[in-house]
mmCIF file of C-alpha atoms in Angstrom:
data_model
loop_
_atom_site.group_PDB
_atom_site.id
_atom_site.type_symbol
_atom_site.label_atom_id
_atom_site.label_comp_id
_atom_site.label_asym_id
_atom_site.label_seq_id
_atom_site.Cartn_x
_atom_site.Cartn_y
_atom_site.Cartn_z
ATOM 1 C CA MET A 1 -31.850 -20.661 5.462
ATOM 2 C CA SER A 2 -28.936 -21.617 3.701
ATOM 3 C CA PHE A 3 -25.946 -20.032 1.363
ATOM 4 C CA THR A 4 -26.264 -18.664 -2.122
ATOM 5 C CA TYR A 5 -23.099 -19.528 -3.040
ATOM 6 C CA ASP A 6 -20.197 -21.413 -3.098
ATOM 7 C CA HIS A 7 -16.839 -21.458 -2.577
ATOM 8 C CA VAL A 8 -17.948 -20.441 1.688
ATOM 9 C CA GLY A 9 -15.457 -18.550 3.786
ATOM 10 C CA ALA A 10 -13.734 -17.946 -0.004
ATOM 11 C CA THR A 11 -12.871 -14.311 1.622
ATOM 12 C CA ARG A 12 -10.230 -15.552 3.674
ATOM 13 C CA GLU A 13 -8.285 -15.575 1.202
ATOM 14 C CA THR A 14 -7.597 -12.142 0.537
ATOM 15 C CA GLY A 15 -7.361 -11.327 -3.776
ATOM 16 C CA PHE A 16 -10.194 -14.777 -4.496
ATOM 17 C CA CYS A 17 -13.544 -13.578 -5.876
ATOM 18 C CA PRO A 18 -15.401 -16.423 -7.682
ATOM 19 C CA PRO A 19 -16.162 -16.427 -12.076
ATOM 20 C CA GLY A 20 -18.919 -15.056 -12.033
ATOM 21 C CA PHE A 21 -18.733 -12.499 -8.884
ATOM 22 C CA HIS A 22 -18.193 -8.766 -8.692
ATOM 23 C CA PRO A 23 -14.247 -8.476 -6.074
ATOM 24 C CA LEU A 24 -14.780 -5.075 -3.611
ATOM 25 C CA HIS A 25 -11.356 -4.600 -2.341
ATOM 26 C CA VAL A 26 -11.943 -0.792 -0.085
ATOM 27 C CA ARG A 27 -8.991 -0.686 2.412
ATOM 28 C CA THR A 28 -9.217 2.796 4.776
ATOM 29 C CA ARG A 29 -6.442 3.987 7.638
ATOM 30 C CA ILE A 30 -7.964 4.198 10.757
ATOM 31 C CA GLY A 31 -5.102 5.716 12.695
ATOM 32 C CA GLU A 32 -2.290 4.781 14.968
ATOM 33 C CA GLY A 33 -1.559 2.572 18.298
ATOM 34 C CA GLU A 34 -2.491 -0.947 20.254
ATOM 35 C CA ASP A 35 -5.470 1.518 21.467
ATOM 36 C CA VAL A 36 -7.864 2.151 18.172
ATOM 37 C CA PHE A 37 -6.988 -1.411 17.478
ATOM 38 C CA ARG A 38 -8.440 -2.484 20.500
ATOM 39 C CA ARG A 39 -11.597 -0.636 19.776
ATOM 40 C CA ALA A 40 -11.688 -0.245 16.317
ATOM 41 C CA ALA A 41 -11.676 -4.401 16.558
ATOM 42 C CA GLU A 42 -14.005 -4.479 19.145
ATOM 43 C CA ALA A 43 -16.709 -2.037 17.036
ATOM 44 C CA VAL A 44 -16.100 -4.404 14.766
ATOM 45 C CA MET A 45 -16.708 -7.904 16.734
ATOM 46 C CA THR A 46 -20.409 -6.186 18.301
ATOM 47 C CA TRP A 47 -22.207 -4.237 15.268
ATOM 48 C CA GLU A 48 -21.101 -0.579 16.541
ATOM 49 C CA MET A 49 -19.707 -0.077 13.703
ATOM 50 C CA HIS A 50 -22.542 -2.109 12.020
ATOM 51 C CA ARG A 51 -24.981 0.547 14.022
ATOM 52 C CA ALA A 52 -22.984 2.859 14.392
ATOM 53 C CA MET A 53 -23.357 3.360 9.989
ATOM 54 C CA GLY A 54 -27.384 4.059 10.450
ATOM 55 C CA VAL A 55 -28.114 0.496 9.659
ATOM 56 C CA GLY A 56 -30.279 -2.133 11.463
ATOM 57 C CA VAL A 57 -28.533 -4.470 12.558
ATOM 58 C CA ASP A 58 -30.725 -7.685 14.255
ATOM 59 C CA ALA A 59 -28.299 -10.459 15.083
ATOM 60 C CA SER A 60 -28.485 -13.858 16.607
ATOM 61 C CA ALA A 61 -25.352 -12.918 19.092
ATOM 62 C CA ASP A 62 -23.852 -9.858 20.534
ATOM 63 C CA ARG A 63 -20.768 -11.001 18.981
ATOM 64 C CA ALA A 64 -20.074 -12.138 15.708
ATOM 65 C CA ALA A 65 -19.143 -15.965 15.523
ATOM 66 C CA THR A 66 -18.664 -18.058 13.225
ATOM 67 C CA GLY A 67 -22.524 -19.699 12.696
ATOM 68 C CA VAL A 68 -24.368 -15.822 14.241
ATOM 69 C CA ASP A 69 -26.998 -14.798 12.106
ATOM 70 C CA VAL A 70 -27.400 -11.185 11.143
ATOM 71 C CA THR A 71 -29.876 -9.624 9.119
ATOM 72 C CA VAL A 72 -28.558 -5.756 7.948
ATOM 73 C CA THR A 73 -32.329 -3.658 7.212
ATOM 74 C CA LEU A 74 -30.557 -0.849 4.204
ATOM 75 C CA ALA A 75 -33.346 2.633 4.498
ATOM 76 C CA GLY A 76 -35.229 0.787 6.436
ATOM 77 C CA VAL A 77 -36.866 -1.497 3.361
ATOM 78 C CA ILE A 78 -34.091 -3.853 1.851
ATOM 79 C CA LYS A 79 -33.535 -6.661 3.816
ATOM 80 C CA ALA A 80 -30.416 -8.193 3.631
ATOM 81 C CA PRO A 81 -30.019 -11.957 5.909
ATOM 82 C CA CYS A 82 -26.298 -13.488 5.844
ATOM 83 C CA ARG A 83 -24.004 -16.108 8.714
ATOM 84 C CA VAL A 84 -21.050 -15.039 10.038
ATOM 85 C CA VAL A 85 -18.893 -18.018 8.002
ATOM 86 C CA TRP A 86 -15.375 -17.703 9.636
ATOM 87 C CA THR A 87 -13.771 -15.045 12.292
ATOM 88 C CA VAL A 88 -10.950 -14.394 13.482
ATOM 89 C CA GLU A 89 -9.134 -13.032 16.912
ATOM 90 C CA GLU A 90 -5.508 -12.259 16.594
ATOM 91 C CA TYR A 91 -2.854 -9.869 18.640
ATOM 92 C CA ARG A 92 -2.904 -8.287 15.142
ATOM 93 C CA ARG A 93 -5.828 -8.626 13.767
ATOM 94 C CA THR A 94 -9.665 -9.043 13.872
ATOM 95 C CA GLY A 95 -12.782 -9.585 11.664
ATOM 96 C CA TRP A 96 -15.177 -11.581 10.472
ATOM 97 C CA ALA A 97 -17.254 -12.330 7.158
ATOM 98 C CA TYR A 98 -20.289 -13.394 6.938
ATOM 99 C CA GLY A 99 -22.702 -15.264 4.028
ATOM 100 C CA THR A 100 -25.663 -14.201 2.097
ATOM 101 C CA LEU A 101 -28.692 -16.605 2.996
ATOM 102 C CA THR A 102 -32.304 -16.687 0.810
ATOM 103 C CA GLY A 103 -33.437 -13.512 0.775
ATOM 104 C CA HIS A 104 -31.077 -11.060 0.111
ATOM 105 C CA PRO A 105 -30.641 -8.882 -2.809
ATOM 106 C CA GLU A 106 -26.713 -10.184 -3.327
ATOM 107 C CA CYS A 107 -25.464 -13.317 -3.942
ATOM 108 C CA GLY A 108 -21.750 -13.714 -1.565
ATOM 109 C CA GLU A 109 -19.649 -13.165 0.781
ATOM 110 C CA GLU A 110 -17.863 -10.084 2.797
ATOM 111 C CA ALA A 111 -15.660 -9.549 4.972
ATOM 112 C CA PHE A 112 -14.375 -6.775 8.102
ATOM 113 C CA VAL A 113 -11.185 -7.064 9.228
ATOM 114 C CA VAL A 114 -8.810 -5.073 12.034
ATOM 115 C CA GLU A 115 -5.421 -5.056 11.537
ATOM 116 C CA ARG A 116 -2.117 -2.951 13.119
ATOM 117 C CA THR A 117 0.821 -3.247 10.748
ATOM 118 C CA GLY A 118 4.556 -3.514 12.190
ATOM 119 C CA ASP A 119 4.094 0.567 12.745
ATOM 120 C CA GLY A 120 1.465 0.327 14.828
ATOM 121 C CA THR A 121 -0.900 1.705 11.591
ATOM 122 C CA VAL A 122 -4.430 0.233 11.990
ATOM 123 C CA TRP A 123 -5.763 -0.625 9.187
ATOM 124 C CA LEU A 124 -9.710 -1.411 8.091
ATOM 125 C CA THR A 125 -9.960 -3.667 4.675
ATOM 126 C CA VAL A 126 -13.645 -4.910 3.538
ATOM 127 C CA ASN A 127 -12.576 -7.651 1.386
ATOM 128 C CA ALA A 128 -16.039 -8.963 -0.798
ATOM 129 C CA PHE A 129 -17.217 -10.618 -3.714
ATOM 130 C CA SER A 130 -20.614 -11.186 -5.495
ATOM 131 C CA ARG A 131 -23.116 -10.555 -8.170
ATOM 132 C CA PRO A 132 -26.858 -9.697 -8.175
ATOM 133 C CA ALA A 133 -29.666 -11.974 -6.976
ATOM 134 C CA LYS A 134 -32.799 -9.793 -6.660
ATOM 135 C CA TRP A 135 -33.745 -7.924 -9.836
ATOM 136 C CA TYR A 136 -33.527 -4.640 -8.533
ATOM 137 C CA SER A 137 -30.494 -5.748 -7.589
ATOM 138 C CA ARG A 138 -29.711 -6.694 -10.928
ATOM 139 C CA ALA A 139 -31.159 -3.531 -13.068
ATOM 140 C CA GLY A 140 -29.303 -0.853 -10.612
ATOM 141 C CA GLY A 141 -26.169 -2.447 -12.724
ATOM 142 C CA PRO A 142 -22.960 -0.226 -12.064
ATOM 143 C CA ALA A 143 -24.758 1.730 -9.926
ATOM 144 C CA THR A 144 -25.615 -1.420 -7.122
ATOM 145 C CA ARG A 145 -21.684 -1.806 -7.526
ATOM 146 C CA GLY A 146 -21.217 1.834 -6.810
ATOM 147 C CA LEU A 147 -23.576 1.964 -3.861
ATOM 148 C CA GLN A 148 -21.188 -1.496 -2.665
ATOM 149 C CA HIS A 149 -18.485 0.535 -2.508
ATOM 150 C CA ALA A 150 -19.936 3.096 -1.115
ATOM 151 C CA TYR A 151 -20.756 1.129 1.758
ATOM 152 C CA ALA A 152 -17.481 0.102 2.477
ATOM 153 C CA ARG A 153 -15.475 3.385 2.192
ATOM 154 C CA ARG A 154 -18.334 4.505 4.409
ATOM 155 C CA CYS A 155 -17.475 1.708 7.239
ATOM 156 C CA GLY A 156 -13.939 2.779 7.125
ATOM 157 C CA ALA A 157 -14.863 6.588 8.061
ATOM 158 C CA VAL A 158 -17.751 5.398 10.887
ATOM 159 C CA LEU A 159 -14.496 2.888 12.332
ATOM 160 C CA ARG A 160 -11.985 5.717 12.545
ATOM 161 C CA ARG A 161 -14.565 8.532 13.825
ATOM 162 C CA LEU A 162 -15.570 6.132 16.410
ATOM 163 C CA CYS A 163 -12.236 5.509 17.006
ATOM 164 C CA ALA A 164 -10.923 9.498 17.403
ATOM 165 C CA PRO A 165 -9.849 10.350 20.451
ATOM 166 C CA ALA A 166 -11.847 12.601 21.772
ATOM 167 C CA SER A 167 -10.139 15.828 21.505
ATOM 168 C CA GLU A 168 -10.135 15.887 17.886
ATOM 169 C CA PHE A 169 -13.781 16.394 18.098
#
């Protein structure tokens, strides 16, 4: 399968959105400290965050890496084939992005990056650009974009829960 868009890998550049696409940028505070960062990074890199959200994940590897094929299944019905286009694993920054393949209801790219700032705060940033590729995503119009924003916010909420100390529950 081939990518359904040009500018493959462009989510590395925060704020870039190709002409004709809709941008998405959602940043969520996950917690503080090295342990939270390491736990969040691992949950993102191993698909745990996505699975904890209740979406199906069928990946060709247990860990995100460039070239790994991933099919995300929403509501048990909508299949969204993607391929990881880049990863980053640095001292204070870890994550990856995937791009849409033929058959995905959207066309574009989405990145999930965990970062620990200088004051120790851990953030998840979901950065994406997309446009409808199927009739039903086009028919949804602004509601489809609203669902994408809700999905990005839910990523942050789920990751925060996964990384919270057991004493908080």
